[in-house]
Coordinates of C-alpha atoms in Angstrom, one line a residue:
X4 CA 2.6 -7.0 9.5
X5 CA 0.3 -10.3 9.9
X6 CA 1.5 -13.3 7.8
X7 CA -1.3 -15.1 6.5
X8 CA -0.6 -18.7 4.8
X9 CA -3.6 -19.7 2.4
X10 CA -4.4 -23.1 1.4
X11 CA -5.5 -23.8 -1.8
X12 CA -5.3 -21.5 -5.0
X13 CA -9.0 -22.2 -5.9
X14 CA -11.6 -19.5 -6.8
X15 CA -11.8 -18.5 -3.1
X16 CA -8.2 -18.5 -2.1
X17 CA -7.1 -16.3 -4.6
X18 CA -10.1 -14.1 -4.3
X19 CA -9.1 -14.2 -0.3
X20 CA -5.7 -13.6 -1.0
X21 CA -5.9 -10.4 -3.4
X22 CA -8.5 -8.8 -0.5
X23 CA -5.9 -9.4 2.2
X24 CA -3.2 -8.2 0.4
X25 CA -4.7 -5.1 -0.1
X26 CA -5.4 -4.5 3.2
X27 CA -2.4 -5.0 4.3
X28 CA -1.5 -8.2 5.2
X29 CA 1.4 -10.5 4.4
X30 CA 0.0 -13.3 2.1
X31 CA 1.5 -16.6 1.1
X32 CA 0.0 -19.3 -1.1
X33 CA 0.4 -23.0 -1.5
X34 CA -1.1 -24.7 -3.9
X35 CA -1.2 -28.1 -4.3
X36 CA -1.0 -28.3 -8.0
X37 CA 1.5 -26.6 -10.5
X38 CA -1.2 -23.4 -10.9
X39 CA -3.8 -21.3 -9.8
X40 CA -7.5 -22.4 -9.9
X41 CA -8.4 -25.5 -8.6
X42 CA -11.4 -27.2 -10.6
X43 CA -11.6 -23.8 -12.1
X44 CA -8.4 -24.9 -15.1
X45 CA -7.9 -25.5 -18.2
X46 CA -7.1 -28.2 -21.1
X47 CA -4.9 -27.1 -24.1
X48 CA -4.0 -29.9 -26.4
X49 CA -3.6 -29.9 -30.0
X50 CA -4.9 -26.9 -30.5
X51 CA -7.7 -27.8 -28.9
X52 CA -8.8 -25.2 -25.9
X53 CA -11.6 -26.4 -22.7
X54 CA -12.7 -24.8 -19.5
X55 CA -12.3 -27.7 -16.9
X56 CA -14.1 -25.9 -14.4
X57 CA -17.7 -23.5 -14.6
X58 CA -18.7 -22.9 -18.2
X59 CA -21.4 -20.5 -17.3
X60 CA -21.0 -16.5 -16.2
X61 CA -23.4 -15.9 -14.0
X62 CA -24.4 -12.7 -11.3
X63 CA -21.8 -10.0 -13.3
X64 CA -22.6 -7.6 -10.3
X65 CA -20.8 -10.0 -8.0
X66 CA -17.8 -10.3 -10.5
X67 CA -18.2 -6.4 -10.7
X68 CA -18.1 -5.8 -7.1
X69 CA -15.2 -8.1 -6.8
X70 CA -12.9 -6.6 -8.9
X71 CA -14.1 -2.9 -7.9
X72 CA -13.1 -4.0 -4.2
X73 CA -9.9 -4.6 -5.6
X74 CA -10.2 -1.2 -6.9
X75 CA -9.8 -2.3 -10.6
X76 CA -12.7 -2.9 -13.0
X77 CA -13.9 -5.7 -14.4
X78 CA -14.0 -4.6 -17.8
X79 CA -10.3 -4.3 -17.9
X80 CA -9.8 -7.8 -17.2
X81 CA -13.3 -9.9 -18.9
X82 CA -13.9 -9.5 -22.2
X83 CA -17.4 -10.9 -21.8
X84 CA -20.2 -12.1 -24.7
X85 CA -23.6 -12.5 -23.5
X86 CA -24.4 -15.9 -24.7
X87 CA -28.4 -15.8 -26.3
X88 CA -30.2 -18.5 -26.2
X89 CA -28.5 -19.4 -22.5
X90 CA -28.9 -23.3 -23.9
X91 CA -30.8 -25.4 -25.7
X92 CA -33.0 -27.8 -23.7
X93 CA -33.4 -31.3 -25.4
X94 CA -36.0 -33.4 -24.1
X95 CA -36.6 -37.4 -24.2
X96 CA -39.6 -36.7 -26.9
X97 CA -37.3 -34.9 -29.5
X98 CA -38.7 -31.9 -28.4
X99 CA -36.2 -28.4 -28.0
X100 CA -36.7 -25.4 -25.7
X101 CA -34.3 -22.4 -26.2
X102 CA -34.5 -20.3 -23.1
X103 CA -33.5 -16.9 -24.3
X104 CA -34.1 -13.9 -23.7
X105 CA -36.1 -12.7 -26.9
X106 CA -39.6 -12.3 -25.0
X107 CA -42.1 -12.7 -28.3
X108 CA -40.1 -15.9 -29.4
X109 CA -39.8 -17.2 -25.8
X110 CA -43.6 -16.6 -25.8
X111 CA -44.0 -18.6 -29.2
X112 CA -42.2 -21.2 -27.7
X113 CA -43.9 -21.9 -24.4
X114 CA -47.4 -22.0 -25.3
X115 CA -46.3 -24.7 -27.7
X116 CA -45.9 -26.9 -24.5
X117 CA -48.5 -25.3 -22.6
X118 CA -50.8 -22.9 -22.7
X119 CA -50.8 -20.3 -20.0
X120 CA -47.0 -20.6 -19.5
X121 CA -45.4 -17.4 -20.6
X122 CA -47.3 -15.7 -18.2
X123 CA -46.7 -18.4 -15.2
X124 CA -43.0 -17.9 -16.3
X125 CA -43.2 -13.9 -15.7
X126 CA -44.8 -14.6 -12.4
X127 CA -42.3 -17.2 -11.3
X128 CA -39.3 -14.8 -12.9
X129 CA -40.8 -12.3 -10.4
X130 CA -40.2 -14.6 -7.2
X131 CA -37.1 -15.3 -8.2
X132 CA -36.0 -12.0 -8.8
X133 CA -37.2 -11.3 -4.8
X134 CA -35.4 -14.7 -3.4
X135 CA -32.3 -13.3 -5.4
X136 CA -32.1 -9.9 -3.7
X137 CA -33.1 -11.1 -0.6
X138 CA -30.6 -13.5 -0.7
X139 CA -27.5 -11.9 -1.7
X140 CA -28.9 -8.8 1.1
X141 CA -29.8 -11.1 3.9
X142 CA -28.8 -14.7 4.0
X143 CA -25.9 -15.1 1.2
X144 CA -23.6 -11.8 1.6
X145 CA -23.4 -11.5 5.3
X146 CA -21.6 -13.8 8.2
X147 CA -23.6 -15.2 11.1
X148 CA -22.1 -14.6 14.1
X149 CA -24.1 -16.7 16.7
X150 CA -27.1 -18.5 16.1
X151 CA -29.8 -15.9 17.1
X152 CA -28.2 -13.4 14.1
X153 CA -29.8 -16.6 12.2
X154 CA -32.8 -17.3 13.5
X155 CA -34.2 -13.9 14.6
X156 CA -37.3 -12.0 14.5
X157 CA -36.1 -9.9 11.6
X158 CA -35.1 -13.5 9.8
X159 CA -38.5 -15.1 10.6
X160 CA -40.3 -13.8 7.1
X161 CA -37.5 -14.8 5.4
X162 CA -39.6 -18.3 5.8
X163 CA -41.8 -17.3 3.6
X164 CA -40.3 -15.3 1.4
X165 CA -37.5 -17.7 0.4
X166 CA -39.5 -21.0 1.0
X167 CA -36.1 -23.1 2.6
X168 CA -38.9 -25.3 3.4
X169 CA -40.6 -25.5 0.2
X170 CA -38.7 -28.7 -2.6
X171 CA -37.6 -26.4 -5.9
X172 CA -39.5 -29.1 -8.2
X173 CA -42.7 -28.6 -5.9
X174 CA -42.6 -24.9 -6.5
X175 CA -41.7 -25.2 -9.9
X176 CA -44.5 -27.4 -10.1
X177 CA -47.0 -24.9 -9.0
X178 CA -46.7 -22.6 -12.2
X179 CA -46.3 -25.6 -14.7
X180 CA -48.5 -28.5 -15.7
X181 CA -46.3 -30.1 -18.6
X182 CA -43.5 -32.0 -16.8
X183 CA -40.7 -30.6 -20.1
X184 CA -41.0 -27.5 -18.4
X185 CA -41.3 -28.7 -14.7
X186 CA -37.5 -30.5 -15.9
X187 CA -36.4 -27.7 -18.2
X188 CA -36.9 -25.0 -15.4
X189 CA -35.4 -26.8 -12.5
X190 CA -32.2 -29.0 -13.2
X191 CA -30.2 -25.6 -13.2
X192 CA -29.8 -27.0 -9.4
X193 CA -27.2 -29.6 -10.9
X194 CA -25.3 -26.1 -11.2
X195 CA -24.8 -26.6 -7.1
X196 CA -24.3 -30.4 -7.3
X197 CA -28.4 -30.5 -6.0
X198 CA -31.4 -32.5 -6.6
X199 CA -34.6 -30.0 -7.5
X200 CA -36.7 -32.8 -5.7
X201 CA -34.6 -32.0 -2.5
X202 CA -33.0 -28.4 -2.7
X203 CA -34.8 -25.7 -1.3
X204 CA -37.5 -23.4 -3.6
X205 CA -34.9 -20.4 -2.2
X206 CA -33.0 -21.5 -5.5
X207 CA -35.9 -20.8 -8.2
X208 CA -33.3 -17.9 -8.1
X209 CA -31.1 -19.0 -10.7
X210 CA -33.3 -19.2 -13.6
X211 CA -34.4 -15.5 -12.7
X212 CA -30.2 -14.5 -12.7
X213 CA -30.1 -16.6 -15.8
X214 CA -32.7 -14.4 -18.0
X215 CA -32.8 -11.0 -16.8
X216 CA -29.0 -10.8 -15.6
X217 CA -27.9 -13.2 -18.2
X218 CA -25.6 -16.0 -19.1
X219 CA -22.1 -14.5 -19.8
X220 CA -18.9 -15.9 -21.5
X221 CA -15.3 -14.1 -21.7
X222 CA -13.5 -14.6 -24.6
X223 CA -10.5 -15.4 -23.1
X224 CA -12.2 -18.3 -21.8
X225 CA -13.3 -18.8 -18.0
X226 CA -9.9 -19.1 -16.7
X227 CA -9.7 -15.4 -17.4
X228 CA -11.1 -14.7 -14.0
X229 CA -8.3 -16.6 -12.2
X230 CA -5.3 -15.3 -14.0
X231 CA -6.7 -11.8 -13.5
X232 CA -6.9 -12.1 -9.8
X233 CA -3.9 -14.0 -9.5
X234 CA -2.1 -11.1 -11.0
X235 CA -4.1 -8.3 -8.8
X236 CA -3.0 -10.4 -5.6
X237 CA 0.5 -10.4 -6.7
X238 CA 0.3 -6.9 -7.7
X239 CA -0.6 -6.6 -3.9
X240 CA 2.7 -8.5 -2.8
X241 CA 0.9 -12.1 -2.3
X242 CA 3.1 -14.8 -3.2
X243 CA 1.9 -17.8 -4.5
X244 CA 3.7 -21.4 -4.5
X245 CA 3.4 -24.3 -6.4
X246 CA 3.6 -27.8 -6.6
X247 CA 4.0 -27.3 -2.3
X248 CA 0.7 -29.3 -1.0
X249 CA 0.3 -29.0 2.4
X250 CA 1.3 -32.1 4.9
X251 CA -1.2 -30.7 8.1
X252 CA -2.1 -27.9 10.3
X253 CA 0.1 -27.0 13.1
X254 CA -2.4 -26.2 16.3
X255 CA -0.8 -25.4 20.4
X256 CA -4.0 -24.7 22.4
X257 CA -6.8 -22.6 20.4
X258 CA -4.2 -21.6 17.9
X259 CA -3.6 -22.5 14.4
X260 CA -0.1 -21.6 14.8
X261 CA 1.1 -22.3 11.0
X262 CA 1.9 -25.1 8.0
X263 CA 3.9 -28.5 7.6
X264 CA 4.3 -28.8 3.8
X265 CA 4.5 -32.0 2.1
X266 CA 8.2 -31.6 2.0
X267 CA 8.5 -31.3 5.5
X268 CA 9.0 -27.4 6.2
X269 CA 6.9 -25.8 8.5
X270 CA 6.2 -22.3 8.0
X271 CA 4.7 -20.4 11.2
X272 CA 1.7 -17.5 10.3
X273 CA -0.3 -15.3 12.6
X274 CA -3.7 -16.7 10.7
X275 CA -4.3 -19.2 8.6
X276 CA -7.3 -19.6 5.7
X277 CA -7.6 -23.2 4.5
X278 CA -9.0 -22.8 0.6
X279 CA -9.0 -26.5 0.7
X280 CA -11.7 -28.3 0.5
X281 CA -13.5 -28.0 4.1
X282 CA -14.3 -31.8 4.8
X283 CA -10.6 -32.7 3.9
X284 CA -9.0 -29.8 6.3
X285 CA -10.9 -31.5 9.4
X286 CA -10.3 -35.0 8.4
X287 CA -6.3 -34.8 7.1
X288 CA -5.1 -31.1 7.9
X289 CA -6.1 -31.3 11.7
X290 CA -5.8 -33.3 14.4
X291 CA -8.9 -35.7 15.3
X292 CA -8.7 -37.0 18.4
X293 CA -11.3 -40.1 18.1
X294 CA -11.9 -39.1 14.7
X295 CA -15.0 -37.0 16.1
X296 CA -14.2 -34.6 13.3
X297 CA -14.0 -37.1 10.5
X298 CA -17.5 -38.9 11.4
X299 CA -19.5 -35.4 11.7
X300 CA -17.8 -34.6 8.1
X301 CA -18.9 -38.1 7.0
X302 CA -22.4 -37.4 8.5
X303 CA -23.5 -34.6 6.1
X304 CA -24.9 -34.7 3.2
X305 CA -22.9 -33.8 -0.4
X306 CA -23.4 -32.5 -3.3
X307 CA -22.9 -35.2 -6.7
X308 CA -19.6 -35.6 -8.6
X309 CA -19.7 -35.9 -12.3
X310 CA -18.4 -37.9 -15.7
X311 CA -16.3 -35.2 -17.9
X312 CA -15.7 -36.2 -21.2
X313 CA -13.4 -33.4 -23.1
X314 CA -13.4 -34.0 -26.8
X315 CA -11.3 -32.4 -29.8
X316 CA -13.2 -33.1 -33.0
X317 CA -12.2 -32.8 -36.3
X318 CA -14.4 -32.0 -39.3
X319 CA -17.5 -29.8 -39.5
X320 CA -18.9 -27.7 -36.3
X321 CA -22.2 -28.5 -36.3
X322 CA -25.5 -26.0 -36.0
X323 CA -27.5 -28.6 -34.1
X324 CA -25.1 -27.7 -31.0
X325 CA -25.1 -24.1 -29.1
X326 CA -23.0 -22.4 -26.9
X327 CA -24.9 -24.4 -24.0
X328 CA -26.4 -27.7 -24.5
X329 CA -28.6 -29.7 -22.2
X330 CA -30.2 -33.6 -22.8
X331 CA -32.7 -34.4 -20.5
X332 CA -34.4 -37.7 -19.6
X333 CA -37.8 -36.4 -18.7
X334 CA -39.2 -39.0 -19.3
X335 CA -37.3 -40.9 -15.8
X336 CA -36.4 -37.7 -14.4
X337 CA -37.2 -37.9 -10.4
X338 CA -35.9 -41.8 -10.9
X339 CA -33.1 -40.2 -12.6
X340 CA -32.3 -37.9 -9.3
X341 CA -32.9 -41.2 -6.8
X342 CA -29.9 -43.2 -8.7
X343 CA -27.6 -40.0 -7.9
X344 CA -28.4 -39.1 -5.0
X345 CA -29.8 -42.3 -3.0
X346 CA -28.2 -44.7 -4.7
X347 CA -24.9 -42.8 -5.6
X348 CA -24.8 -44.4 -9.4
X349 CA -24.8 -43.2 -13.1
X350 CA -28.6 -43.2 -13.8
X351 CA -30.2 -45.7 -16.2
X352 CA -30.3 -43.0 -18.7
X353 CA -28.3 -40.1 -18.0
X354 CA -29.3 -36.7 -18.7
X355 CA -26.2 -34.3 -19.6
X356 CA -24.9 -30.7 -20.3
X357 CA -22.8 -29.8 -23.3
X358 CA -20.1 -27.0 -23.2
X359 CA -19.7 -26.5 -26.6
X360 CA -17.4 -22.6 -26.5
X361 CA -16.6 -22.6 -30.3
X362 CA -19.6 -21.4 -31.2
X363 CA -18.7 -18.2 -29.5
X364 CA -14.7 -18.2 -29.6
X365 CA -13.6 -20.1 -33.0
X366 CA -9.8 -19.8 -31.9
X367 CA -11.1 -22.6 -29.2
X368 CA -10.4 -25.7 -32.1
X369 CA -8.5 -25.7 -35.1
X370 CA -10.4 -24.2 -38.2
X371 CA -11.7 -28.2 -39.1
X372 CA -12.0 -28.8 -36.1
X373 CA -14.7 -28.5 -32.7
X374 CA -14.0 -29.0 -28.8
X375 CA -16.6 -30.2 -26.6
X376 CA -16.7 -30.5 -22.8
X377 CA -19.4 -33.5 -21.5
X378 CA -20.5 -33.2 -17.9
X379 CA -22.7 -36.7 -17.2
X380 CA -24.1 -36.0 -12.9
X381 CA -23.4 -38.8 -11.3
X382 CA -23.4 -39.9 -7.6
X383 CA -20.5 -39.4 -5.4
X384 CA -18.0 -42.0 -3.8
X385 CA -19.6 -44.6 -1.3
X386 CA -17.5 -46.7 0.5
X387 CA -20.6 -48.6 1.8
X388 CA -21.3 -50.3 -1.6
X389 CA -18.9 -51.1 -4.7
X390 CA -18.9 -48.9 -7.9
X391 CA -17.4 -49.8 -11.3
X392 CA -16.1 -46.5 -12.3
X393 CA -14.4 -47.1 -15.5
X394 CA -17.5 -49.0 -16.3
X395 CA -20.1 -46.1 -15.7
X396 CA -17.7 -43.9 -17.6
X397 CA -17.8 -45.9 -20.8
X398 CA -22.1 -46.7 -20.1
X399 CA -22.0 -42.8 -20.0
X400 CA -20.4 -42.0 -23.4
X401 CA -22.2 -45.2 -25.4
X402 CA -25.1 -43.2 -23.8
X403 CA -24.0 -39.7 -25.1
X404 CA -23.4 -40.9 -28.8
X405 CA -26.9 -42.3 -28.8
X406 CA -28.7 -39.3 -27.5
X407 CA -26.0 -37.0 -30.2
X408 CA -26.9 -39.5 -33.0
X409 CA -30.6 -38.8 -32.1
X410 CA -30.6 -35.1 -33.3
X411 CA -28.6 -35.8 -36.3
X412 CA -24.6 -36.2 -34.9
X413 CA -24.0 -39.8 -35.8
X414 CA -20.3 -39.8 -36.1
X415 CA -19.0 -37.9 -32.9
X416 CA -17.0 -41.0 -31.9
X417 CA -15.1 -41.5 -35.1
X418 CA -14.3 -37.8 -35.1
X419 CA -12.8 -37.4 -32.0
X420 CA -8.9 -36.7 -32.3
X421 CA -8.4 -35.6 -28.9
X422 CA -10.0 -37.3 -25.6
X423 CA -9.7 -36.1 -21.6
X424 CA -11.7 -37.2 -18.9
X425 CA -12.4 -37.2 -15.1
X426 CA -14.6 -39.4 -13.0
X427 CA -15.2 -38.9 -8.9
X428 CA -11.9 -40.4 -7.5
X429 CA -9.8 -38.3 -9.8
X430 CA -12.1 -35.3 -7.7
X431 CA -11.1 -36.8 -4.8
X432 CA -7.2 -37.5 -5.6
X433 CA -6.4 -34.1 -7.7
X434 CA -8.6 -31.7 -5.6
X435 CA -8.8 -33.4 -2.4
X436 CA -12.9 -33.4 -2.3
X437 CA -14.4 -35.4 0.4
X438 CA -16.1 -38.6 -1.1
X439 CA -15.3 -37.1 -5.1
X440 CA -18.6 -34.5 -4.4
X441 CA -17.7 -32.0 -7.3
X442 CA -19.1 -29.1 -5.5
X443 CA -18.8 -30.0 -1.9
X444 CA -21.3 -30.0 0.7
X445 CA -25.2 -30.2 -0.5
X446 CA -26.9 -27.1 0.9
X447 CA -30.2 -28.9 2.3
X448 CA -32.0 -26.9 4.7
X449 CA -29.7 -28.2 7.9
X450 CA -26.1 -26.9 5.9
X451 CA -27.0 -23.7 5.0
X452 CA -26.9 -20.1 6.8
X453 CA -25.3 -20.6 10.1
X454 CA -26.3 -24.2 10.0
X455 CA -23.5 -25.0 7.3
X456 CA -20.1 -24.9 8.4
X457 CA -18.9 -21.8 9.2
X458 CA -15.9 -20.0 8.2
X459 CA -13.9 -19.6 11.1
X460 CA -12.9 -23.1 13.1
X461 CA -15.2 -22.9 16.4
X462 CA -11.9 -23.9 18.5
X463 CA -8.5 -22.7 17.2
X464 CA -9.9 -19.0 16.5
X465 CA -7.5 -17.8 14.1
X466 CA -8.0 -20.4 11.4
X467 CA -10.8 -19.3 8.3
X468 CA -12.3 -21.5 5.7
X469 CA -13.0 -20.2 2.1
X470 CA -14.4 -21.7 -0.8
X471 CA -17.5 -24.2 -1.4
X472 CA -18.1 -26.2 1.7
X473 CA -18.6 -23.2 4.1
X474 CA -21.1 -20.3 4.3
X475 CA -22.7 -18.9 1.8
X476 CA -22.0 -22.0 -0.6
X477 CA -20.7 -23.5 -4.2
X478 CA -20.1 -21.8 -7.6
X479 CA -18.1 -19.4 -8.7
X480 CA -20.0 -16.0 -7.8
X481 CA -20.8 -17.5 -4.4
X482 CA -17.6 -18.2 -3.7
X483 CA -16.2 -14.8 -4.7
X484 CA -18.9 -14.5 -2.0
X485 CA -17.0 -16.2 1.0
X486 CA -13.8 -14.4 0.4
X487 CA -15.7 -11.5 1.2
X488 CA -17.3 -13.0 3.8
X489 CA -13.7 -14.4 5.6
X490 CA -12.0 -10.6 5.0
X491 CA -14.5 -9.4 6.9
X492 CA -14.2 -11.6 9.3
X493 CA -10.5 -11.2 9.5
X494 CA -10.6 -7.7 9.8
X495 CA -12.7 -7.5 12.5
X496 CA -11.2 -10.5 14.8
X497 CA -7.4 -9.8 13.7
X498 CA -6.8 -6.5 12.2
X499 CA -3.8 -5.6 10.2
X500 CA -1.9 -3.5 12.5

């Protein structure tokens, strides 16, 4: 049997790690931390109950085809709420937009803004619903081989019919005139870390998954996903081992030829996966003779890290919040983008996303009481300039009490009984991402496909990346993606005997 050694029990290590085990394979875990998940965890304080990780269920069929791989279903496991509206939008003029998926009052709603739009919206929903399925059948769900599978003939319409060369907010812009909507149908890129003046019109996608697929929440809470799969790998005979982080890679010629853990055991495997993130595995996992690998890491482009703010509240849960909760400055927006991603700061005036679950689970808080999780985006580590971090932290949550205080929650500050929070180099020190970038690498034009880093190491041919730095990408879904991706892979290059 072939021992595999994983890296990492993130998203895509566990997800790589139940696959393998089912086919066959001898799987071992090690895992940094003192549990499964990664940036996908949990907070549970007080009584108090937050997701730490994604917030949002999106793509089910990719969740569904997951767990049906594993030959369980995902109904089993996910207890899952549609949440409707997806969010409420708040905008700099006071103004609200609730994207849901009630046609006749999303219709109301839109032509408030501007007339003509609920139409535009049905045309742009339809674009999106092709990019999305020639996505997932073409570009996201398959490995590229060698560079001509990527840019062949048969790939050449894909040019135009997923616009990579096309900006999201200059598509966007194409069906809208009032700049609410331009903001309030494009910042769903700051799911993947991305600026909708830079990423690619390929991801107008997401608001099409987001109103005809839908915006899901289990009821256990979004950890649900990783303790299920944990316990299908282990049902499998994967073993998974905690609190072990691992010291380096151990290569002889074009061979990964196994671990060194932390505590100094070294642990031999016939294939390795690094679940890691992929930026720290080349520049502190393996060896770097002239630190070649560590300036072509430091040479791409990232994705932004974030402010999180986790609040237990006591007294009354308030109405003016949802499920989902987004504050836009609209008014600054492209200015807002520059600071984060040229200037790698906390924007003048930050725009934000509110998790607030209790509105969906009540068992989340006590009965007086609410839990909300505050994501401000913010730009990544830069070594080249300096950046007050504890500053920015406390200009973002003056800033998030004003804007709440605006739509009639004056006393969030006073209320809060419980406080938790995370700021880029706590990215960088608990989860071992490059330069604190929450979601990895950016996925510009030049790092996706077979342009991004692949998931096999070109030299040592038995060592397989998984998770959001290699192909197909970041979030949840996409990375349930890559495990598939890498067991393919494997399977092909080293069968299980």
């Amino acid at each position: 049997m072939r021992k595999v050694i994983i890296i990492g029990a993130g998203v895509g290590g566990i997800a790589t790690a139940a696959r393998l085990a089912k086919d066959g394979y001898d799987v071992t875990v090690f895992e940094k931390t003192d549990r499964p998940g990664g940036r996908a965890s949990t907070i549970e304080e007080e009584g108090y109950f937050f997701d730490t990780g994604p917030s949002l269920f999106l793509m089910p069929p990719t969740y569904e085809q997951t767990y049906a791989d594993l030959g369980e279903r995902m109904s089993d496991h996910l207890d899952l709420v549609r949440i409707d509206p997806t969010y409420r939008v708040h905008f700099n003029d006071g103004s609200t937009l609730n994207l849901t998926s009630n046609m006749h009052e999303l219709h109301n709603q839109l032509e408030r803004f501007e007339p003509g739009s609920f139409e535009a919206l049905m045309r742009f929903l339809a674009d999106g619903h092709k990019r999305y399925t020639q996505s997932l059948e073409k570009f996201v769900g398959r490995n590229f081989y060698h560079l001509l599978e990527f840019f062949s003939l048969n790939n050449l319409p894909l040019l135009f019919q997923l616009k990579p060369l096309v900006r999201h907010y200059t598509e966007i812009s194409r069906h809208f005139k009032d700049p609410r909507l331009r903001a309030g149908l494009s910042f769903q890129n700051m799911y993947l870390g991305l600026s909708p003046y830079d990423a690619p019109a390929t991801y107008t996608l997401l608001q099409y998954t987001e109103m005809v697929e839908g915006v899901w929440y289990p009821k256990q809470g979004m950890y649900a996903i990783i303790t299920s799969l944990t316990e299908i790998a282990e049902s499998f005979g994967a073993e998974f081992h905690y609190n072990e982080p691992v010291a380096r890679i151990e290569v002889e010629d074009d061979r990964a030829t196994g671990v060194t853990l932390k505590s100094g055991e070294t642990i031999s495997a016939d294939i390795i996966v690094a679940n890691a993130d992929l930026p720290y595995v080349y520049k502190r996992l393996l060896p770097d003779p002239g630190k070649r690998s560590a300036n072509r890491m430091d040479s791409l482009k990232y994705t932004s890290s974030t402010l999180m703010f986790y609040w237990g509240l006591k007294g009354e849960r308030s109405d003016k919040l949802m499920h989902h909760n987004v504050f836009l400055s609209d008014h600054i927006y492209k200015r807002s983008f520059n600071e984060i991603f040229k200037e790698h700061t906390l924007p003048a005036e930050p725009s934000f996303y509110i998790h607030a679950p209790v509105r969906t689970v009540s068992e989340f808080a006590p009965e007086d009481g609410d839990a909300l999780m505050v994501l401000v985006p913010t730009g990544h580590l830069d070594a080249s300039q300096s950046q007050d971090w504890e500053g920015m932290q406390a200009r973002a949550r003056t800033w998030v009490f004003q804007r709440l205080a605006r739509i009639g929650l004056e006393d969030v500050k006073e209320r809060i009984v419980f406080e938790k929070t995370y700021t880029p180099p706590d990215y960088r020190d608990i989860w071992n991402l490059a330069k604190g970038a929450a979601f990895g690498l950016s996925h510009n034009v030049t790092q996706v496909g077979y342009l991004r880093p692949q998931n096999r190491h070109r030299h040592y041919g038995n060592l397989y990346f998984a998770g959001a730095s290699t192909h197909p990408g970041t979030g949840v879904p996409i990375v349930l993606l890559s495990a598939k991706l890498v067991e393919d892979r494997i399977r092909r290059e080293q069968p299980a005997p």
